[in-house]
PDB file of N, CA and C and ligand atoms in Angstrom:
ATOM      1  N   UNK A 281     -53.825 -12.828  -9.257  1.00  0.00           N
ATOM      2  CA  UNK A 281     -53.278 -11.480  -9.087  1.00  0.00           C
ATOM      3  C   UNK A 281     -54.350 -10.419  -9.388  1.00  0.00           C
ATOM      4  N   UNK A 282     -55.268 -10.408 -10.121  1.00  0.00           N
ATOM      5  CA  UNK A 282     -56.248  -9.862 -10.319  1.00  0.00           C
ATOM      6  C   UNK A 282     -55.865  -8.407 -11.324  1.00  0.00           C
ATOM      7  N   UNK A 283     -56.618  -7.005 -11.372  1.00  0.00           N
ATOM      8  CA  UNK A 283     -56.221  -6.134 -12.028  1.00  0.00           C
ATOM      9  C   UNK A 283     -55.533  -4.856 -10.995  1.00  0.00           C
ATOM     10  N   UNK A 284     -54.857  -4.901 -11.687  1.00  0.00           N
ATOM     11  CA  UNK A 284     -53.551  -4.476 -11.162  1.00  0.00           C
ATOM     12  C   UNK A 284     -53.629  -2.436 -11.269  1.00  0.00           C
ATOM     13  N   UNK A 285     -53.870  -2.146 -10.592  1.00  0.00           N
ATOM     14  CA  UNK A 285     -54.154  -0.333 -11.208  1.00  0.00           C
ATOM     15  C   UNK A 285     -52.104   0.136 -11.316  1.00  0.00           C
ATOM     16  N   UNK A 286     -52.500   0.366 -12.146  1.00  0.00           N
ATOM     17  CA  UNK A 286     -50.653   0.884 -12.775  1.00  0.00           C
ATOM     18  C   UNK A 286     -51.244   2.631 -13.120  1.00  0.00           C
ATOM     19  N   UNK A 287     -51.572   2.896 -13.284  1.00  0.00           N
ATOM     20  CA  UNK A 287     -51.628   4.531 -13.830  1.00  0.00           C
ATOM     21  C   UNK A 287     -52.539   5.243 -13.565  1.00  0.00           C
ATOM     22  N   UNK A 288     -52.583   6.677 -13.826  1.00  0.00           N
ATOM     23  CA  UNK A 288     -54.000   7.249 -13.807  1.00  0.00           C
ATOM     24  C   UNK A 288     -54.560   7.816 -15.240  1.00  0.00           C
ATOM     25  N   UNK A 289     -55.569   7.620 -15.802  1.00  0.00           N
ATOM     26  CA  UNK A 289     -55.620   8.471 -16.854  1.00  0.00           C
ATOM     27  C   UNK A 289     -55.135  10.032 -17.008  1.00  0.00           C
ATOM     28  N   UNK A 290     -55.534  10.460 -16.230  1.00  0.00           N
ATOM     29  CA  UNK A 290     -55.412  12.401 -16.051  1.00  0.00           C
ATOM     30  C   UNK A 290     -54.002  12.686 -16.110  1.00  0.00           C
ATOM     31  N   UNK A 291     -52.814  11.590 -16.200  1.00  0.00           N
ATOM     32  CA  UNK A 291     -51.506  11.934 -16.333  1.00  0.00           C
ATOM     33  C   UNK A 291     -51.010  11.010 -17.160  1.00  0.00           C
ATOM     34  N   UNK A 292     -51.984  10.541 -17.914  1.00  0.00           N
ATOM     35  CA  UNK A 292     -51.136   9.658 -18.860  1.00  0.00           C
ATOM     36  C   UNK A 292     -51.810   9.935 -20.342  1.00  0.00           C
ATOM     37  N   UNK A 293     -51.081  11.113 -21.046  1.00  0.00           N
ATOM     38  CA  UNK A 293     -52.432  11.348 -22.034  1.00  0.00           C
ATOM     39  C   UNK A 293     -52.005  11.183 -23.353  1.00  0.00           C
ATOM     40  N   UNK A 294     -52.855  11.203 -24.319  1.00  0.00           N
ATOM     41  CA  UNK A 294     -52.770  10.286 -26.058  1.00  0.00           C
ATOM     42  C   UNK A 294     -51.468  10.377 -26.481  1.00  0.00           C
ATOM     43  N   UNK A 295     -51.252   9.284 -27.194  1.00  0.00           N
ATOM     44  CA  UNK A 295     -49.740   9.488 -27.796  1.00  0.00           C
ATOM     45  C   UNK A 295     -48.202   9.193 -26.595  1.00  0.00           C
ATOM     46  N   UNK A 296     -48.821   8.707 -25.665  1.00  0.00           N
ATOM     47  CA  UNK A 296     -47.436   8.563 -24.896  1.00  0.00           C
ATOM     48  C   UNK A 296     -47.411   6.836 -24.050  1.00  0.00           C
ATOM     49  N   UNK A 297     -46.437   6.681 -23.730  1.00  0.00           N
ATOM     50  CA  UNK A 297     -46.292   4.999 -23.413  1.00  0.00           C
ATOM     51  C   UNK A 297     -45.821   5.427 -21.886  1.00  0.00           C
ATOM     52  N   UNK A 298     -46.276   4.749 -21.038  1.00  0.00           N
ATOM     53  CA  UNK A 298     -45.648   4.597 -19.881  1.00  0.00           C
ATOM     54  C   UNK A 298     -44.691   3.439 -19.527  1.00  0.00           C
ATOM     55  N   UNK A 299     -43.858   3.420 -18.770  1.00  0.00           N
ATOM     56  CA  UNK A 299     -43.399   1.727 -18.393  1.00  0.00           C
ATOM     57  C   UNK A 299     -43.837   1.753 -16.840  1.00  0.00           C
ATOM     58  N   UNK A 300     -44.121   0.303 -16.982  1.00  0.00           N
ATOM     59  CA  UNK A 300     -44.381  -0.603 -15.220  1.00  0.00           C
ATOM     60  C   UNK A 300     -44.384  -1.848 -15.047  1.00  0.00           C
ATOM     61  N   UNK A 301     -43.630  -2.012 -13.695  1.00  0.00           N
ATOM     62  CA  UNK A 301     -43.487  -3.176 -13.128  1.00  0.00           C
ATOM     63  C   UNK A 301     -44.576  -4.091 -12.755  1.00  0.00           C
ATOM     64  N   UNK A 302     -45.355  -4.956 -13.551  1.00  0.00           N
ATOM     65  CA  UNK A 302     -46.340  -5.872 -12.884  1.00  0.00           C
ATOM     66  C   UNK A 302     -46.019  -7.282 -13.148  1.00  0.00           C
ATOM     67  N   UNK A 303     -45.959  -7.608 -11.381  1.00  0.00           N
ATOM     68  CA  UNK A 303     -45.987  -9.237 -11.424  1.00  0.00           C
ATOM     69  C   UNK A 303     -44.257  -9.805 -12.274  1.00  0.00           C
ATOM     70  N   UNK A 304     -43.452  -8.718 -12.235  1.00  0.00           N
ATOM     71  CA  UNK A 304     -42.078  -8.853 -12.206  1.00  0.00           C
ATOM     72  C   UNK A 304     -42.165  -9.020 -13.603  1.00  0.00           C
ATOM     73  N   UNK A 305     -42.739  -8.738 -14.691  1.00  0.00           N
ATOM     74  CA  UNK A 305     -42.284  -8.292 -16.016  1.00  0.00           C
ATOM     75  C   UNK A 305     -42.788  -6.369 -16.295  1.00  0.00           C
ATOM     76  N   UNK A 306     -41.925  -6.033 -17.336  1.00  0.00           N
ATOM     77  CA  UNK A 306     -42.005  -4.805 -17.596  1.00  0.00           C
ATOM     78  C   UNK A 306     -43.586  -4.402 -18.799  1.00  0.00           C
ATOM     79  N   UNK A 307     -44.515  -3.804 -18.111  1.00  0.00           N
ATOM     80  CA  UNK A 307     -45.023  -3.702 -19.386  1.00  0.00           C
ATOM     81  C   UNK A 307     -45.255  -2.221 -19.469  1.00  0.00           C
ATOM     82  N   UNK A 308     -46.056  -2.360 -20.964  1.00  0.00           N
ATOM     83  CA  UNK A 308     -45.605  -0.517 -21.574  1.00  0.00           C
ATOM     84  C   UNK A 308     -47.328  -0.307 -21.906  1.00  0.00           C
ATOM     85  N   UNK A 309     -47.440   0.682 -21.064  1.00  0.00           N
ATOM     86  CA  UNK A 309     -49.168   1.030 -21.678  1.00  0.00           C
ATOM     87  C   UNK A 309     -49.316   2.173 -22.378  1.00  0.00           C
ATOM     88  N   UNK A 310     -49.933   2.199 -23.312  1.00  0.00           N
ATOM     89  CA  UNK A 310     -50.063   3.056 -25.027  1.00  0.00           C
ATOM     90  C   UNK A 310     -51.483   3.591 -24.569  1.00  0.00           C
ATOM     91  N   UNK A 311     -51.287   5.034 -25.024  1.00  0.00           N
ATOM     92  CA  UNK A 311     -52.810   5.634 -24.763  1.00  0.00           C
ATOM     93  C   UNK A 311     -52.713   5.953 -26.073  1.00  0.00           C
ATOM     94  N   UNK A 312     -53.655   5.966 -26.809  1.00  0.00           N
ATOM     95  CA  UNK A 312     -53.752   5.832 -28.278  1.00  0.00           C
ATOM     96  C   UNK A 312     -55.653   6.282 -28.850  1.00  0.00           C
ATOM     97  N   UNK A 313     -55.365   7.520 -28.834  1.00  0.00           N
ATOM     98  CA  UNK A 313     -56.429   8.790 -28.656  1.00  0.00           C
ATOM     99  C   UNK A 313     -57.463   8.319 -27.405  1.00  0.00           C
ATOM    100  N   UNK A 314     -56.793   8.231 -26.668  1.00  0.00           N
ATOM    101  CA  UNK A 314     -57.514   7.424 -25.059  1.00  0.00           C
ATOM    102  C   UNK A 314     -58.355   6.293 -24.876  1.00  0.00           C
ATOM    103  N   UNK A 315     -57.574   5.720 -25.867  1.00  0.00           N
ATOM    104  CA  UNK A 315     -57.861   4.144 -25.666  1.00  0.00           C
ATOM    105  C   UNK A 315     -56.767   3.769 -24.764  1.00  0.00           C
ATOM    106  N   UNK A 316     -56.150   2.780 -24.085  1.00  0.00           N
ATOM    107  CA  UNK A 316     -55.030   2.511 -23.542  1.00  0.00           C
ATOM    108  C   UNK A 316     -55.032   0.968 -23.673  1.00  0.00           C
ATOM    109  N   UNK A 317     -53.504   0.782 -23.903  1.00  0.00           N
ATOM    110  CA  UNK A 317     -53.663  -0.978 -24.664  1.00  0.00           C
ATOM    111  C   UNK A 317     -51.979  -1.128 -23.377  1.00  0.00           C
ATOM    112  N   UNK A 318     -51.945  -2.571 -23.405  1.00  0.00           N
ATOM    113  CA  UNK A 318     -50.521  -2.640 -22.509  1.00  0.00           C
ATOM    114  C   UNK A 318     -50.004  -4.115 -23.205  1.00  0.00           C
ATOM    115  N   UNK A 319     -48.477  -3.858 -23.530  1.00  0.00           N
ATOM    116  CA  UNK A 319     -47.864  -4.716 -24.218  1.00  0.00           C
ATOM    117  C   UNK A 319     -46.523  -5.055 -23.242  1.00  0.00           C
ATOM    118  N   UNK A 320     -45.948  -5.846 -23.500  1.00  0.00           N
ATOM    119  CA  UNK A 320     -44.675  -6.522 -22.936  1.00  0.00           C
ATOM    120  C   UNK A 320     -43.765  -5.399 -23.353  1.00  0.00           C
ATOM    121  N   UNK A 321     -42.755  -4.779 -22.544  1.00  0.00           N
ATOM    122  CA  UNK A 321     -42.083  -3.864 -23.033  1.00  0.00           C
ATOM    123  C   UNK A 321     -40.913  -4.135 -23.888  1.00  0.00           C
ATOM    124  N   UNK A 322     -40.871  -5.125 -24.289  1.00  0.00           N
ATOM    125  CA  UNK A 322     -39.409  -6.145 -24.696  1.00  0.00           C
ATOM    126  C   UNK A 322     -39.727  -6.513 -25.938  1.00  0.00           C
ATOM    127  N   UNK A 323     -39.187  -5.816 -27.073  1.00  0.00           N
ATOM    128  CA  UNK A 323     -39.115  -6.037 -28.755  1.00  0.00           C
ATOM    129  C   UNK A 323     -38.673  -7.896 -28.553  1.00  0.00           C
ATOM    130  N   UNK A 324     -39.810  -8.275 -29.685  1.00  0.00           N
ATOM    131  CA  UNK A 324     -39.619  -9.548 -29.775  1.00  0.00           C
ATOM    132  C   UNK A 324     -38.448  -9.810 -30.746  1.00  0.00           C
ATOM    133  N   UNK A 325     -37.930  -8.752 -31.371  1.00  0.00           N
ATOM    134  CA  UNK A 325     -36.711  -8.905 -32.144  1.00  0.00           C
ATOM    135  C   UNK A 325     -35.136  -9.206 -31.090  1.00  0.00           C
ATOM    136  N   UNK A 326     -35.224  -8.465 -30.827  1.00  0.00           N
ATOM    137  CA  UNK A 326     -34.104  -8.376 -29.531  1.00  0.00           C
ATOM    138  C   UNK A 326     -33.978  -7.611 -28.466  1.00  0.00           C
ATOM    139  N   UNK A 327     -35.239  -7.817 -27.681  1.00  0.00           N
ATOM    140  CA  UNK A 327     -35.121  -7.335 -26.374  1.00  0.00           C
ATOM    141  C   UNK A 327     -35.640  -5.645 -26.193  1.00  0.00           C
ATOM    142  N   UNK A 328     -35.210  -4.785 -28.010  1.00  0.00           N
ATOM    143  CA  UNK A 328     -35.554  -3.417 -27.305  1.00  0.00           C
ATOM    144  C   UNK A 328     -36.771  -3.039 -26.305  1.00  0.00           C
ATOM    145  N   UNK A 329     -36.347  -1.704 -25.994  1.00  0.00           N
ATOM    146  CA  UNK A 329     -37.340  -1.187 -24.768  1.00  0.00           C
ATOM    147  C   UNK A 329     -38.608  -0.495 -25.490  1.00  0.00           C
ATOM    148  N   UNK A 330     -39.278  -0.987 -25.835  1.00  0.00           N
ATOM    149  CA  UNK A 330     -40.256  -0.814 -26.672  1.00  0.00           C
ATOM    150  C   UNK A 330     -41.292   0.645 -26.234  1.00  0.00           C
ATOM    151  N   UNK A 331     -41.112   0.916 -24.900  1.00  0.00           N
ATOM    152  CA  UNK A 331     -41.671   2.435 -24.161  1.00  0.00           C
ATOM    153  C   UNK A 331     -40.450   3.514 -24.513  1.00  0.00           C
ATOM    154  N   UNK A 332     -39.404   3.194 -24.841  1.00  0.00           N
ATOM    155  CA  UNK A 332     -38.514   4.641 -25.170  1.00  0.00           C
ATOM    156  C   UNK A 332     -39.162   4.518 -27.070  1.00  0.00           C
ATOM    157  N   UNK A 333     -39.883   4.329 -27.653  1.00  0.00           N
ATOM    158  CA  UNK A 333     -40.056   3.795 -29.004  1.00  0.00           C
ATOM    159  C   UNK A 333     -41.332   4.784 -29.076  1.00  0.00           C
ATOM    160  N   UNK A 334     -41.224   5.529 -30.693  1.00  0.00           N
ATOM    161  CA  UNK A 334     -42.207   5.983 -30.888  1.00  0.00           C
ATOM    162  C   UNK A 334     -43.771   5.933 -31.230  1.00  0.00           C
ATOM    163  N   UNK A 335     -44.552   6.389 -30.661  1.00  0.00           N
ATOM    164  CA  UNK A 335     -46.248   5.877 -30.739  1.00  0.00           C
ATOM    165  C   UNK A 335     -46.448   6.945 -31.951  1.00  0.00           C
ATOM    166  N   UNK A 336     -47.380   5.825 -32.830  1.00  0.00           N
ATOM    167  CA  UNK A 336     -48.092   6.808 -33.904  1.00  0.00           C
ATOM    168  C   UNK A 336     -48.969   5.895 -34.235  1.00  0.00           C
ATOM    169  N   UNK A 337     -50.523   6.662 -33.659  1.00  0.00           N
ATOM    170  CA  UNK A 337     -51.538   6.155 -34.356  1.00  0.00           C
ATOM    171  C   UNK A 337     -51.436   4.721 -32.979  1.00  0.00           C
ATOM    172  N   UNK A 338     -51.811   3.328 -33.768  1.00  0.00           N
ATOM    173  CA  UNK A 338     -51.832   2.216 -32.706  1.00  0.00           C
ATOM    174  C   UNK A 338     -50.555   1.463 -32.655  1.00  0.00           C
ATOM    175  N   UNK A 339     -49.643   2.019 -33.782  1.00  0.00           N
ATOM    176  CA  UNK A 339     -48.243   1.446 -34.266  1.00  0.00           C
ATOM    177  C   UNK A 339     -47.238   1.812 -33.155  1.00  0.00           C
ATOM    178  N   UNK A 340     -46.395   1.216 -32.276  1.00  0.00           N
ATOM    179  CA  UNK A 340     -44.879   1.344 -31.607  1.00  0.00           C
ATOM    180  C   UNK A 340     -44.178   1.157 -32.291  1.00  0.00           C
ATOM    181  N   UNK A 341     -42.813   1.973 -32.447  1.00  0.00           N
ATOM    182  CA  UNK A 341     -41.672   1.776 -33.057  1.00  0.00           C
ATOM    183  C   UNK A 341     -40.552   1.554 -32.346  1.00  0.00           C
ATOM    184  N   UNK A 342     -40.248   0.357 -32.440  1.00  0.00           N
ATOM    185  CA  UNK A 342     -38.957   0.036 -31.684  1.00  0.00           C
ATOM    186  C   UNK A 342     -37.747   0.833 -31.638  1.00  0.00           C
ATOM    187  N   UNK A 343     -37.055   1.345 -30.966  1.00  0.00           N
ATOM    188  CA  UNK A 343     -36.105   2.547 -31.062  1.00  0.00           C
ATOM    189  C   UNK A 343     -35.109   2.219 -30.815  1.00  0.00           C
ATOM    190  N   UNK A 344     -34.593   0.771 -31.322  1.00  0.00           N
ATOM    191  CA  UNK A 344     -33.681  -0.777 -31.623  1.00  0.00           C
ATOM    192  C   UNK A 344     -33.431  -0.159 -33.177  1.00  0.00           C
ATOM    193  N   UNK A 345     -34.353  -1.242 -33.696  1.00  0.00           N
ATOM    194  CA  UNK A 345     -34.046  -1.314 -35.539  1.00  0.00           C
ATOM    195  C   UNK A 345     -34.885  -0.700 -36.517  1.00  0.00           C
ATOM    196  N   UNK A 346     -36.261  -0.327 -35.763  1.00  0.00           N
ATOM    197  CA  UNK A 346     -37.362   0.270 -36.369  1.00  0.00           C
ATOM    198  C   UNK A 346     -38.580  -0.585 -36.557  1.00  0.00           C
ATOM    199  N   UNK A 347     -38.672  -2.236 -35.599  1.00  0.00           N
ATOM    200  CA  UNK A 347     -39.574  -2.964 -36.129  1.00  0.00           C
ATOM    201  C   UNK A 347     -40.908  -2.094 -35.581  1.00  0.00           C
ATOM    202  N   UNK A 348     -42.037  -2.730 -35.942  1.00  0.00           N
ATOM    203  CA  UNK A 348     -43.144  -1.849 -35.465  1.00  0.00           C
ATOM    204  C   UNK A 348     -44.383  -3.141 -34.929  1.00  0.00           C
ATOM    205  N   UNK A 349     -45.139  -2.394 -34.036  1.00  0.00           N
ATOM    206  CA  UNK A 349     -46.133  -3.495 -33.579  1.00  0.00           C
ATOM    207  C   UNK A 349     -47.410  -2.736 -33.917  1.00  0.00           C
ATOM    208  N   UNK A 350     -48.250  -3.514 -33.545  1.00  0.00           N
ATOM    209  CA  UNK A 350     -49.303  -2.999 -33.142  1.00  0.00           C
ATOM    210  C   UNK A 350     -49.761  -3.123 -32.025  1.00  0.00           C
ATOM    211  N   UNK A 351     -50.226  -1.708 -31.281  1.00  0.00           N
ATOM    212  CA  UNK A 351     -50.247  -2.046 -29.873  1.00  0.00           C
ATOM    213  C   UNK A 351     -51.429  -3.203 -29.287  1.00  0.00           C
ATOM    214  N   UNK A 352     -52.873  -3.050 -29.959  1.00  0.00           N
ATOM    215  CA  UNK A 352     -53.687  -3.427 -30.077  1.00  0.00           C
ATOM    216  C   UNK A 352     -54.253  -5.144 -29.705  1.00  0.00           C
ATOM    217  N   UNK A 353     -53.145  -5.543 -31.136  1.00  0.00           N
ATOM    218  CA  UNK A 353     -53.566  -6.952 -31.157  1.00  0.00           C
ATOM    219  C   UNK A 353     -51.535  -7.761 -30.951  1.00  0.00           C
ATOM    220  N   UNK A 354     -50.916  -6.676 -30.729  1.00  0.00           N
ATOM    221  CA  UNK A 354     -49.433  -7.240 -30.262  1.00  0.00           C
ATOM    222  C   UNK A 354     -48.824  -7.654 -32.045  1.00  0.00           C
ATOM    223  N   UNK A 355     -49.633  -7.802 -32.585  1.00  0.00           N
ATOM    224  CA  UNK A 355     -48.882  -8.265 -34.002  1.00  0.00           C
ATOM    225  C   UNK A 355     -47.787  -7.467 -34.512  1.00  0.00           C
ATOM    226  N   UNK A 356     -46.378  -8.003 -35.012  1.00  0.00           N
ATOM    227  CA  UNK A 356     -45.483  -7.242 -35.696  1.00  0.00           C
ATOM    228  C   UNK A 356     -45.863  -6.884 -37.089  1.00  0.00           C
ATOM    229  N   UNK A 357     -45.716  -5.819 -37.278  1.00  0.00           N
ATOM    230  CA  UNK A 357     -46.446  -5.540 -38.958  1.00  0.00           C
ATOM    231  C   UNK A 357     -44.933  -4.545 -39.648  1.00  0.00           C
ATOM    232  N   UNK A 358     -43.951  -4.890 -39.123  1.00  0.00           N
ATOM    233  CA  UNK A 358     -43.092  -4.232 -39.667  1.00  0.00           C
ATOM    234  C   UNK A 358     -41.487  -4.707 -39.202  1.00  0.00           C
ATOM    235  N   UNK A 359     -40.394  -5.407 -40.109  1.00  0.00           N
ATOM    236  CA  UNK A 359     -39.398  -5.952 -39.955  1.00  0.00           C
ATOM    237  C   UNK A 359     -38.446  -5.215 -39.000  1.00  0.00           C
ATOM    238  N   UNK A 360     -37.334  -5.675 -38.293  1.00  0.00           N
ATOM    239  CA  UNK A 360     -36.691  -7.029 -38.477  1.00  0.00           C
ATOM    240  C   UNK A 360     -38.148  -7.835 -37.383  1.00  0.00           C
ATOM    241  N   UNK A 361     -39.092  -7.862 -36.476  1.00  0.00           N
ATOM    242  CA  UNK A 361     -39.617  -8.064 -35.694  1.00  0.00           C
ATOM    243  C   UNK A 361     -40.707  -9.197 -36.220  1.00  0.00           C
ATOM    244  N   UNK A 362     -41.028 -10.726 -35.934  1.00  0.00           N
ATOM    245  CA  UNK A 362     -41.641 -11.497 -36.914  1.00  0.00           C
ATOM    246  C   UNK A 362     -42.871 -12.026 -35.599  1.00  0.00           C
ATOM    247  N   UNK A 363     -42.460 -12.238 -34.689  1.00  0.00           N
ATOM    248  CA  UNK A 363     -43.199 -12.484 -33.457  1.00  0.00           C
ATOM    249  C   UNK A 363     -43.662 -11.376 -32.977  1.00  0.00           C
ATOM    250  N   UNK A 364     -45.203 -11.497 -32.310  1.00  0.00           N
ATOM    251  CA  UNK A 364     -46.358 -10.653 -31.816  1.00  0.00           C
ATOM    252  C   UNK A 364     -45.450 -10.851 -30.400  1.00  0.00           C
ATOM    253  N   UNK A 365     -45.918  -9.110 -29.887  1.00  0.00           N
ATOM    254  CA  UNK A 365     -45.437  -8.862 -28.687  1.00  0.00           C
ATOM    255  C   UNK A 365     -46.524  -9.429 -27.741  1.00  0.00           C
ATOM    256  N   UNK A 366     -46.508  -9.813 -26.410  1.00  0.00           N
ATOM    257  CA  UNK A 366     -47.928 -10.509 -25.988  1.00  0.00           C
ATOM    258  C   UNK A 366     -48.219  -8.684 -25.259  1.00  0.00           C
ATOM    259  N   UNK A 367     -49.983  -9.360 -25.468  1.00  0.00           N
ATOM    260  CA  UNK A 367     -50.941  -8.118 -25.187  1.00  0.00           C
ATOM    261  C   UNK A 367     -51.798  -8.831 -23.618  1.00  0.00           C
ATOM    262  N   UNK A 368     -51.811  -7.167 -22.581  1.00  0.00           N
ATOM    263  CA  UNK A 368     -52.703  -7.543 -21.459  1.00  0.00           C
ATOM    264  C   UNK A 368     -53.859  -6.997 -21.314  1.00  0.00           C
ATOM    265  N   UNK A 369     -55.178  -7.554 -21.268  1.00  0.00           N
ATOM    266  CA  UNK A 369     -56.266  -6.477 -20.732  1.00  0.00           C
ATOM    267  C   UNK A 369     -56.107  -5.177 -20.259  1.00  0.00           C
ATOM    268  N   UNK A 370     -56.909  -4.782 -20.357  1.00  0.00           N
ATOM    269  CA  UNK A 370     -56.547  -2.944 -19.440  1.00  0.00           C
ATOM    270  C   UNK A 370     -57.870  -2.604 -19.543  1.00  0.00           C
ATOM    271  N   UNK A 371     -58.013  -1.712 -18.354  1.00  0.00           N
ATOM    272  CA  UNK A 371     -59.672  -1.478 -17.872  1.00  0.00           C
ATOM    273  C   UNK A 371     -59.513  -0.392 -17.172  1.00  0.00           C
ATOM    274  N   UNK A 372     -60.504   0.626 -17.765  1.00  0.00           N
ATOM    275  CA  UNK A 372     -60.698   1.688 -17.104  1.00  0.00           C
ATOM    276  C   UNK A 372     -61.797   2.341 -16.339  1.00  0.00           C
ATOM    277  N   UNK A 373     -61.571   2.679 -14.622  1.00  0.00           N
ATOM    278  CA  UNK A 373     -62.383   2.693 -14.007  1.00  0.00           C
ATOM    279  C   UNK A 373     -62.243   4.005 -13.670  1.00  0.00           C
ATOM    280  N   UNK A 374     -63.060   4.785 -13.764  1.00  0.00           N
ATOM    281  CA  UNK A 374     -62.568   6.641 -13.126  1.00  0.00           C
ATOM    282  C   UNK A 374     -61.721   6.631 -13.824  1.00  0.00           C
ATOM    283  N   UNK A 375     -60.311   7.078 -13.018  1.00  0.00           N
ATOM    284  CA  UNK A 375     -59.168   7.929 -13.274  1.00  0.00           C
ATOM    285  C   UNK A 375     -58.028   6.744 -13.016  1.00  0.00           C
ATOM    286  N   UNK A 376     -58.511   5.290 -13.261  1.00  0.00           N
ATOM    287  CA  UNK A 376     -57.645   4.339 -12.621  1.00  0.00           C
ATOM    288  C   UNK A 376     -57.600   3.889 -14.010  1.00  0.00           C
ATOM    289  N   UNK A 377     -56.143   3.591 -14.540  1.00  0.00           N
ATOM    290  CA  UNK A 377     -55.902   2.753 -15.317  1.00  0.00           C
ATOM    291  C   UNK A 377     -55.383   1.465 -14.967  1.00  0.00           C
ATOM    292  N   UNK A 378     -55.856   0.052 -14.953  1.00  0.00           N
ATOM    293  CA  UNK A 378     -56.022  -1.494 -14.290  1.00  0.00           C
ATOM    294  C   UNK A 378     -55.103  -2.329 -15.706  1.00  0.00           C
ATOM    295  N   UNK A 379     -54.104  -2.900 -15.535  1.00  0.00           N
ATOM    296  CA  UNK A 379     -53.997  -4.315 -15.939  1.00  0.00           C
ATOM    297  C   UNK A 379     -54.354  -5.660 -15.553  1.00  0.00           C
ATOM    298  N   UNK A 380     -54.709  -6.276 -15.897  1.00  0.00           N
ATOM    299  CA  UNK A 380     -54.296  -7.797 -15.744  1.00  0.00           C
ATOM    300  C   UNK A 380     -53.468  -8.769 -16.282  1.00  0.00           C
ATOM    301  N   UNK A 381     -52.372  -9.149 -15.263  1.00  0.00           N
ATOM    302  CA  UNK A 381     -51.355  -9.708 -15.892  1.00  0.00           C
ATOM    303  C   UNK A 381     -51.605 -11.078 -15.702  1.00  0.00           C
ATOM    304  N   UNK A 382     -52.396 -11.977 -15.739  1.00  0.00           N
ATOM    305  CA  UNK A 382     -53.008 -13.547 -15.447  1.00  0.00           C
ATOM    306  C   UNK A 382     -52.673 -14.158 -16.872  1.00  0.00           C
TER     307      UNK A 382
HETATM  308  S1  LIG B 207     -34.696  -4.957 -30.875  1.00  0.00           S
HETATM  309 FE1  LIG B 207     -36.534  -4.121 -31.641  1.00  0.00          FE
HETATM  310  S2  LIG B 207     -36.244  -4.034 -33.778  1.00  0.00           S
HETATM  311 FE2  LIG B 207     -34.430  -4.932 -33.044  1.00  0.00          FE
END
């Protein structure tokens, strides 16, 4: 499937999560002082929508129960949530923000 361009930088700016459809799962990409990281949008606790959830810093907050991830390395660092959300590459070329969902 290769990398997948889902966004543009110039409309996707620090502090906000997008959601998108790649390769028929939902994922959520975190710009995080314009770094951009992309996680499974689906709380490993139970399913929440992890893009309606607040970004602070590299931390998501599930807007379920309050578990928290890190967008980064997918690790849960904050309860009820005990399982790492899985994490995808992301690559930025110009104004193209790229996943790879492989
Ligand atoms: S579904 Fe995310 S914390 Fe419960």
């Amino acid at each position: 499937m290769g990398w997948i361009r889902i966004a543009q930088r110039s409309t996707t700016p620090p502090g906000t999560i997008t959601v998108h459809e790649v390769g028929g799962r939902r994922i959520a990409l975190c710009n995080v002082n314009g770094r951009f990281y992309a996680i499974d949008d689906v709380c490993t606790h139970d399913g929440g929508p992890l893009d309606q959830g607040v970004l602070e810093g590299n931390l998501v907050e599930c807007p379920r129960h309050g578990a928290k991830f890190d967008v980064e390395s997918g690790r849960a660092v904050v309860l009820p949530a005990v399982r790492p959300v899985r994490t995808y590459p992301v690559e930025v070329e110009g104004d193209d923000v790229k996943v790879s969902v492989e």
